[in-house]
Short mmCIF file of C-alpha atoms in Angstrom, two decimals:
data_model
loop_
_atom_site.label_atom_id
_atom_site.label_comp_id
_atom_site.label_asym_id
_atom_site.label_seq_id
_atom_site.Cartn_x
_atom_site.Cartn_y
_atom_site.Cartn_z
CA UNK A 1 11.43 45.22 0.38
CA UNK A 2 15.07 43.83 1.52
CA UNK A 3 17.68 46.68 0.08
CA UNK A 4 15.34 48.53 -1.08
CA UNK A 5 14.30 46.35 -4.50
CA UNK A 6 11.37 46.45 -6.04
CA UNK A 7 9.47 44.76 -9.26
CA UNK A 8 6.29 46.11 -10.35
CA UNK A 9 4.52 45.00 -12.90
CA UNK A 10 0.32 45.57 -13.56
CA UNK A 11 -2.23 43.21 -13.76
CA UNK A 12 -2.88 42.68 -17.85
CA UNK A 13 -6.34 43.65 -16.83
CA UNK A 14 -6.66 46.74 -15.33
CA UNK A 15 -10.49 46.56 -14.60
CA UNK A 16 -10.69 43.38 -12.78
CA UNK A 17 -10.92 43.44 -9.11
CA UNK A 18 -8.28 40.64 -7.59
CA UNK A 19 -10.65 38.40 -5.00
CA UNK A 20 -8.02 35.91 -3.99
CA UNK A 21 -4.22 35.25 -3.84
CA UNK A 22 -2.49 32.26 -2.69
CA UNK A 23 1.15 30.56 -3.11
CA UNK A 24 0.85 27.02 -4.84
CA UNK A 25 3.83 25.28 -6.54
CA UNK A 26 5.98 28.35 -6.89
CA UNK A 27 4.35 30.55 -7.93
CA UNK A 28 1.16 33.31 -6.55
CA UNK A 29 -2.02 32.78 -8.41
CA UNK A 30 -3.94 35.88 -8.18
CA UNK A 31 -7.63 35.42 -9.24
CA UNK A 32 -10.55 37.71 -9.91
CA UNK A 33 -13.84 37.20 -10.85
CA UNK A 34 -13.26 35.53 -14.07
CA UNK A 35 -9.24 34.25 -14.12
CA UNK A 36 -6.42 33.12 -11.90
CA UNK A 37 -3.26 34.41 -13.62
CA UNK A 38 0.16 32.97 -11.96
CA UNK A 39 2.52 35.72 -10.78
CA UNK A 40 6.39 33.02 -11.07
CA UNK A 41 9.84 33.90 -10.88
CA UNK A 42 12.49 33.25 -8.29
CA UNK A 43 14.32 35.82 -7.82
CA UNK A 44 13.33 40.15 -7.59
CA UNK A 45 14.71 40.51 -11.22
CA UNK A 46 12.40 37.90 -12.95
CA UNK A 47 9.58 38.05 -10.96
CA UNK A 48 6.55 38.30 -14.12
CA UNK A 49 2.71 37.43 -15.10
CA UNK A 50 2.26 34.94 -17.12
CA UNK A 51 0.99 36.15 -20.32
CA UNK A 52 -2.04 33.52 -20.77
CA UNK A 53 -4.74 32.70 -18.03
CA UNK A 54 -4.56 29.71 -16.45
CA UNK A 55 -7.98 29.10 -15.14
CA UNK A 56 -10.78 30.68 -17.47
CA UNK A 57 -13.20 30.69 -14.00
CA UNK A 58 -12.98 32.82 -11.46
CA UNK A 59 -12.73 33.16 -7.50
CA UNK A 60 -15.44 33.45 -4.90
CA UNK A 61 -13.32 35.06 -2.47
CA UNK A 62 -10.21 35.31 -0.92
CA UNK A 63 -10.67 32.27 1.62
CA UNK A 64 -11.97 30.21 -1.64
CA UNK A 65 -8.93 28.90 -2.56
CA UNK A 66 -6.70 26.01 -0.45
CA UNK A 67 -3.68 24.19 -1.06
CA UNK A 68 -4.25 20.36 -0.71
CA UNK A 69 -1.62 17.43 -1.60
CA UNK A 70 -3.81 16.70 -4.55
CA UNK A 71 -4.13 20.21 -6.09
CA UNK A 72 -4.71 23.54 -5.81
CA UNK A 73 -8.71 23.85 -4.57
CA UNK A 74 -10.69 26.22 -5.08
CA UNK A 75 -14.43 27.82 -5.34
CA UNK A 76 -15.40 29.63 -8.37
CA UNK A 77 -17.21 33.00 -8.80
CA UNK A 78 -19.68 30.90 -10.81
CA UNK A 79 -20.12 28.70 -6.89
CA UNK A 80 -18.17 25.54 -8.50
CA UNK A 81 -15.37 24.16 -6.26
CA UNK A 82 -12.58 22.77 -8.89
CA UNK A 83 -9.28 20.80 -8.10
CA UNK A 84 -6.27 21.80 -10.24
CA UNK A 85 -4.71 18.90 -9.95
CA UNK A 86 -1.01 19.61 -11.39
CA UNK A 87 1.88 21.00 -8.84
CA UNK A 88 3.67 22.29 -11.70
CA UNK A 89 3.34 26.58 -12.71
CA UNK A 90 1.42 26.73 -15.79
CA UNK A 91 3.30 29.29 -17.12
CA UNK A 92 1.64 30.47 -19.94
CA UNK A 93 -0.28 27.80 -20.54
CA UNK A 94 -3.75 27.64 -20.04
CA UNK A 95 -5.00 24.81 -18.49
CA UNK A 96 -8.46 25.22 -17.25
CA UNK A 97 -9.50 21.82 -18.62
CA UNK A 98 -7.45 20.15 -16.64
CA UNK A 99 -9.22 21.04 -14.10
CA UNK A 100 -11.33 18.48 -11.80
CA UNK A 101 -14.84 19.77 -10.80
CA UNK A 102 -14.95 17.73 -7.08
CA UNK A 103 -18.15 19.56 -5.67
CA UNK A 104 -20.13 18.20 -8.87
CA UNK A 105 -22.35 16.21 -6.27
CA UNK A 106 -23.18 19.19 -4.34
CA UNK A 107 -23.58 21.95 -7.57
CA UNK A 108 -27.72 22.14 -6.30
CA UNK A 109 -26.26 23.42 -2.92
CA UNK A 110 -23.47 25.44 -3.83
CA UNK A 111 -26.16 27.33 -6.45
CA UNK A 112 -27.58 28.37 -3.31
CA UNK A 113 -24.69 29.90 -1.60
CA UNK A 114 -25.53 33.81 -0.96
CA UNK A 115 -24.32 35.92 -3.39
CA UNK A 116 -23.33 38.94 -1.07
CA UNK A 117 -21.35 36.69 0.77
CA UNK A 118 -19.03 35.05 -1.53
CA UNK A 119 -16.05 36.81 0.14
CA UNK A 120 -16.63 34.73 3.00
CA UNK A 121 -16.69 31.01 1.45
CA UNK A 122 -14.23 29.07 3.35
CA UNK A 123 -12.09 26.10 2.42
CA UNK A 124 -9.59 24.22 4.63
CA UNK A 125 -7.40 21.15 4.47
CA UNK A 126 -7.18 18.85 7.12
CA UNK A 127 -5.65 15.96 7.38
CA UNK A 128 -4.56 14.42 11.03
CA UNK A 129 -4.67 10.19 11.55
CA UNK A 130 -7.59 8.52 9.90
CA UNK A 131 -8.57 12.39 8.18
CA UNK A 132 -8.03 13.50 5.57
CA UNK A 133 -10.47 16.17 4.50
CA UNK A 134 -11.22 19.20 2.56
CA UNK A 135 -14.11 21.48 4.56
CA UNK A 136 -16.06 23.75 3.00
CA UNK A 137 -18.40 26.39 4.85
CA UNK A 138 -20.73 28.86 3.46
CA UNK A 139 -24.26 30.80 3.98
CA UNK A 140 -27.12 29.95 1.66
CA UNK A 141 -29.35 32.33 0.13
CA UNK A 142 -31.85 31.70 3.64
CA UNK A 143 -28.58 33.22 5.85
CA UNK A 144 -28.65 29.44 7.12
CA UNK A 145 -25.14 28.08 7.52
CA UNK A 146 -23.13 24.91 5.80
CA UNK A 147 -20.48 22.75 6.58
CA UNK A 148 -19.93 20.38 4.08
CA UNK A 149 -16.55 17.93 4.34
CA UNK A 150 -14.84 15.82 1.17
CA UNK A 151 -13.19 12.99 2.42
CA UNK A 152 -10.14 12.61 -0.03
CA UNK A 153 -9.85 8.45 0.68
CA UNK A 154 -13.69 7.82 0.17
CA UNK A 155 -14.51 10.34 -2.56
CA UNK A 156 -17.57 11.22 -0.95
CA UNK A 157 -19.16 14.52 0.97
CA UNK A 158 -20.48 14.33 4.32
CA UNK A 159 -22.41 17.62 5.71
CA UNK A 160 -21.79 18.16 9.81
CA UNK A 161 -24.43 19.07 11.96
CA UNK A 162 -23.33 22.57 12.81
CA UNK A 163 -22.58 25.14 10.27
CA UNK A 164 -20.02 27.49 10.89
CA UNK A 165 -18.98 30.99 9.32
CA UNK A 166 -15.13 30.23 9.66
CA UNK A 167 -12.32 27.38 9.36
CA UNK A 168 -9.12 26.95 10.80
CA UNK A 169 -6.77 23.75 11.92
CA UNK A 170 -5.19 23.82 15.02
CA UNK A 171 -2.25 21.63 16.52
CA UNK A 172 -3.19 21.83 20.25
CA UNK A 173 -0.21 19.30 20.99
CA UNK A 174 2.81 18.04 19.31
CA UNK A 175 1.41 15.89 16.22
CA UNK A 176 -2.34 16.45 17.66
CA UNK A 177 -4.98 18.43 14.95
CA UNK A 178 -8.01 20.01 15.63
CA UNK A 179 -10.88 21.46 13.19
CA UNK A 180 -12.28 24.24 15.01
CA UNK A 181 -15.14 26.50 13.35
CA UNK A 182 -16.08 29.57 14.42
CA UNK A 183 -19.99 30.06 14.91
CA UNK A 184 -21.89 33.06 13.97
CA UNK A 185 -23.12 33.13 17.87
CA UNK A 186 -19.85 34.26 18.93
CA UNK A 187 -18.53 30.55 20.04
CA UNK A 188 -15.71 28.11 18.92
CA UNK A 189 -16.37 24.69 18.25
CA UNK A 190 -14.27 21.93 17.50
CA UNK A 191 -15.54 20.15 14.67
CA UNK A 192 -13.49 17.23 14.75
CA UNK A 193 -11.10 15.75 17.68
CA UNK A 194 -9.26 12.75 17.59
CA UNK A 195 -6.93 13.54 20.37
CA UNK A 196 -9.47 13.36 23.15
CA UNK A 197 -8.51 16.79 24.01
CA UNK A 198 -11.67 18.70 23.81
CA UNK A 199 -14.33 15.69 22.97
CA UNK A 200 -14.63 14.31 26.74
CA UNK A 201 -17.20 12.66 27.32
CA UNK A 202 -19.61 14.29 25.28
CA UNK A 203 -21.57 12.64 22.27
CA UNK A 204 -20.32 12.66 18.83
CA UNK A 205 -22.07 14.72 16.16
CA UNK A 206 -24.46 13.15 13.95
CA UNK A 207 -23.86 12.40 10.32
CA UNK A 208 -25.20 11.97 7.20
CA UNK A 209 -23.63 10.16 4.10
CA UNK A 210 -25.09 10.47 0.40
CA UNK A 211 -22.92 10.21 -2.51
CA UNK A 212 -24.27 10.86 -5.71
CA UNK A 213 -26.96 8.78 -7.63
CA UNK A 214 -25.53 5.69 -8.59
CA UNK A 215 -26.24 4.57 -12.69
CA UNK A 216 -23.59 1.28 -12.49
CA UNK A 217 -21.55 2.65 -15.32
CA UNK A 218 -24.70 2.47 -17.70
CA UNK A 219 -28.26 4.91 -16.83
CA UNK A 220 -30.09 3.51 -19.65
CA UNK A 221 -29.52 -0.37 -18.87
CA UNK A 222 -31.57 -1.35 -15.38
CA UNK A 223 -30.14 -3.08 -12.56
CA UNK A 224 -30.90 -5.13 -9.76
CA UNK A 225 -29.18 -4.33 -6.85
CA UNK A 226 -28.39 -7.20 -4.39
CA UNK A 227 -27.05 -5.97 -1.54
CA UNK A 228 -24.51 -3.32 0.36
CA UNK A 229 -21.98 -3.70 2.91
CA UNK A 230 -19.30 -1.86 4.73
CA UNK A 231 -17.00 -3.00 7.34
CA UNK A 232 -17.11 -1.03 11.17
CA UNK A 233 -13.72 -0.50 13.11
CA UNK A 234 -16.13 -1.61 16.24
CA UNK A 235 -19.54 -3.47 16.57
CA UNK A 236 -20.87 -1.15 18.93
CA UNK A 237 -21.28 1.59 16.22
CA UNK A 238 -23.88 -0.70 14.62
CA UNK A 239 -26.67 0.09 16.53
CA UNK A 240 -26.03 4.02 15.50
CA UNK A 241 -26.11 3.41 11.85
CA UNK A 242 -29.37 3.55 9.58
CA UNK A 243 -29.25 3.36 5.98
CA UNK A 244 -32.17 4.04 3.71
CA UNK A 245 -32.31 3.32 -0.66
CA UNK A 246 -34.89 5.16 -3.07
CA UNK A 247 -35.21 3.49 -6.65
CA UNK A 248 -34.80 6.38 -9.43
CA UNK A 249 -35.77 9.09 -7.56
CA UNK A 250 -37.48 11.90 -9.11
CA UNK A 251 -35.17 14.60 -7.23
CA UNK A 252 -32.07 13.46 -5.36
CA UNK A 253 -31.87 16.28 -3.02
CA UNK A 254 -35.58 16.17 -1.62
CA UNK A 255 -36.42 12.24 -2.57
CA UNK A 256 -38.94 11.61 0.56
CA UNK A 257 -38.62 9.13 2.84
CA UNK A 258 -36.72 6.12 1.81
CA UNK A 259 -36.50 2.25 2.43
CA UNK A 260 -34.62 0.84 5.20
CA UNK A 261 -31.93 -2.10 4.48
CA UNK A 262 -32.13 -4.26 7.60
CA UNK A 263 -28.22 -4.55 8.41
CA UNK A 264 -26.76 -7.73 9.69
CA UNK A 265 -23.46 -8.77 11.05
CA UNK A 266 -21.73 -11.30 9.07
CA UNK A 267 -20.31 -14.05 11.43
CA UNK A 268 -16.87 -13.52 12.81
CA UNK A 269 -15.94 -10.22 11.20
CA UNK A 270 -17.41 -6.45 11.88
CA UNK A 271 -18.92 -6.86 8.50
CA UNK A 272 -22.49 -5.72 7.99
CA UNK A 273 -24.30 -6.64 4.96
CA UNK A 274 -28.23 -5.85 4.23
CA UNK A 275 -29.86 -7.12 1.07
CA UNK A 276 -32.26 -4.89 -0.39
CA UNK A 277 -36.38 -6.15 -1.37
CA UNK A 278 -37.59 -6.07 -5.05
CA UNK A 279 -35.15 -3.40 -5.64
CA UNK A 280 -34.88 -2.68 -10.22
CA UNK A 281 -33.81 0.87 -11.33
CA UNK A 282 -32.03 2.61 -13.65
CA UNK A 283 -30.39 4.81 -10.98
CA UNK A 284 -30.46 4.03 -7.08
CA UNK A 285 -29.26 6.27 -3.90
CA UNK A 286 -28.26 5.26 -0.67
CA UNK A 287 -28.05 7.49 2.12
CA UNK A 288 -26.50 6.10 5.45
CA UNK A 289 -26.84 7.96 8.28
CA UNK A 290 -24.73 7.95 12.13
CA UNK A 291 -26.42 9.00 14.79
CA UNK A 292 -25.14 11.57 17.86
CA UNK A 293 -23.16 9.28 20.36
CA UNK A 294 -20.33 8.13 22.27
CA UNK A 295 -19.00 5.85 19.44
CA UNK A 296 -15.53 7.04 18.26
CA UNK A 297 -15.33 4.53 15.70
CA UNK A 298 -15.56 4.75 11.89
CA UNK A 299 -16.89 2.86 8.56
CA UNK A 300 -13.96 0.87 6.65
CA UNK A 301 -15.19 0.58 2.83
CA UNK A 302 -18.56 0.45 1.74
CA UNK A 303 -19.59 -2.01 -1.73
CA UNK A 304 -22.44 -2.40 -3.27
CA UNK A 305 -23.48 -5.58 -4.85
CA UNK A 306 -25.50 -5.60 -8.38
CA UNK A 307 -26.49 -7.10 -11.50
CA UNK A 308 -27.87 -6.22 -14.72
CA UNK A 309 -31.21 -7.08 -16.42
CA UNK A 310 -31.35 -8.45 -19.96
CA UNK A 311 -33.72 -7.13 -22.43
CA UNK A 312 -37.63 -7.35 -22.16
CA UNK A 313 -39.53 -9.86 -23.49
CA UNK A 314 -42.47 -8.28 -25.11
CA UNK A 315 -46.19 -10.06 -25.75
CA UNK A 316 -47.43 -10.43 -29.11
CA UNK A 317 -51.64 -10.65 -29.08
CA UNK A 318 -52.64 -12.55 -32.40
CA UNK A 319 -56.09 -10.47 -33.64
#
């Protein structure tokens, strides 16, 4: 320490095991397996624990938690990921239901994330041009490897093609960002380049889009969906898209094999529109889906179009 100073002070729990520490709007939160404490002060004289808990959930590990323009994220011991959405300290004050539980579409998935390998669940903010993400990587209970991406403007998750052990962001040029992830055969790959640096002339990875079951504000009132449409930065990116619908399916995350919507351009835009066939349901899920290519393009918006269904009219039978 600078002139020799030094503040000590213990955790209030001295049987804990701290998993995780990392700096977010002044102050260190310092989590275990079940709390994040905030360690504030600003100077060597003042520096102190709170007294209360902040979050009453703990931390998966110590690359679990990641510092994002919308909050503090992190991944639980109890495999949650949460967004604290606050900058201020919350200096004893405990706020843990405050907190925002973003990975609530994926909480099937992260269940399966290998519990000797918590230590090693990785988070990482990126955000470069049109990006702006939050990556998550892990190992399942099958030692089979995730990468799993929330994109902050669309609110939805999108899992890449390769899973990767490790996360980083690199700036291979002034103002230029790369995600690289580091493969458990030893390799580097870059996950996402808009520069042009490393892509060349290589094909894009494949994708896969599924948000979460979709109840139009109301699961116990059916629907009739109508139609969905999203607008594409270029036409030629049409002919890699596919997008499939299942009508209350019985599991989300194994529904079988779905019902293409026929996608056609409306005239004198990029807009696509398909209508969907005899389509009534309490819940519905769309899954679009980009295949590998050339394309460097992206979807602008997606809507859905639907309507709800009046009561039933029920038969009376005279004896």
């Amino acid at each position: 320490s600078p002139g020799g100073q030094v503040n000590e002070c213990s955790y209030p729990d001295e049987s804990d095991e701290v998993r995780a520490m990392r700096s977010w709007g002044d102050a260190l939160y310092i989590g275990t397996e079940d709390e994040v404490i905030p360690l504030y002060g600003e100077s060597f004289d003042d520096f102190a624990l709170s007294q209360l808990t902040a979050f009453n959930v703990g931390i998966a590990g110590r690359f679990a938690m990641e510092p994002t323009p919308f909050g503090l994220a992190f991944m639980s011991y109890d495999r949650k990921l949460y967004l604290y959405p606050s900058q201020g300290v919350p200096a004893n004050v405990d706020v843990t239901t405050s907190l925002i539980e973003i990975g609530r579409p994926l909480r099937t998935k992260l269940e399966a994330i290998k519990a000797s390998d918590l230590d090693n669940v990785r988070l990482r903010y990126y955000n470069w041009g049109r990006r702006n993400w939050l990556s998550l990587a892990f190992q399942d209970s099958s030692s089979v490897y995730h990468t799993w991406i929330l994109d902050f403007e669309t609110r939805g998750w999108t899992e890449l093609s390769r899973g990767v052990s490790a996360l980083d962001v690199w700036e291979v040029s002034s103002g230029k960002r790369v995600l690289i992830g580091g493969g458990t055969d030893g390799f580097l790959w870059v996950l996402d380049d808009l520069t042009g640096t490393y892509a060349g002339s290589g094909n894009y990875a494949a994708a896969t889009f599924k948000p979460a079951l979709m109840d139009f504000g109301d699961a116990s009132k059916k629907h009739i969906p109508f139609y969905i449409e999203f607008e594409l930065s270029d036409e030629a990116m049409a002919a890699d898209i596919t997008v499939n619908y299942w009508l209350d399916p019985e599991d989300a995350d194994s529904p079988g094999t779905g019902t293409i919507v026929s996608m056609g351009r409306v005239q004198g835009s990029n807009l696509y529109r398909g209508i969907f066939r005899r389509a009534l349901c309490n819940r519905l899920l769309v899954e679009i889906t980009i295949a590998a290519s050339a394309n460097n393009n992206k979807i602008r918006g997606l809507s859905l179009g639907a309507r709800p269904v009046g009561g039933l009219i029920k038969g009376v039978v005279a004896a």
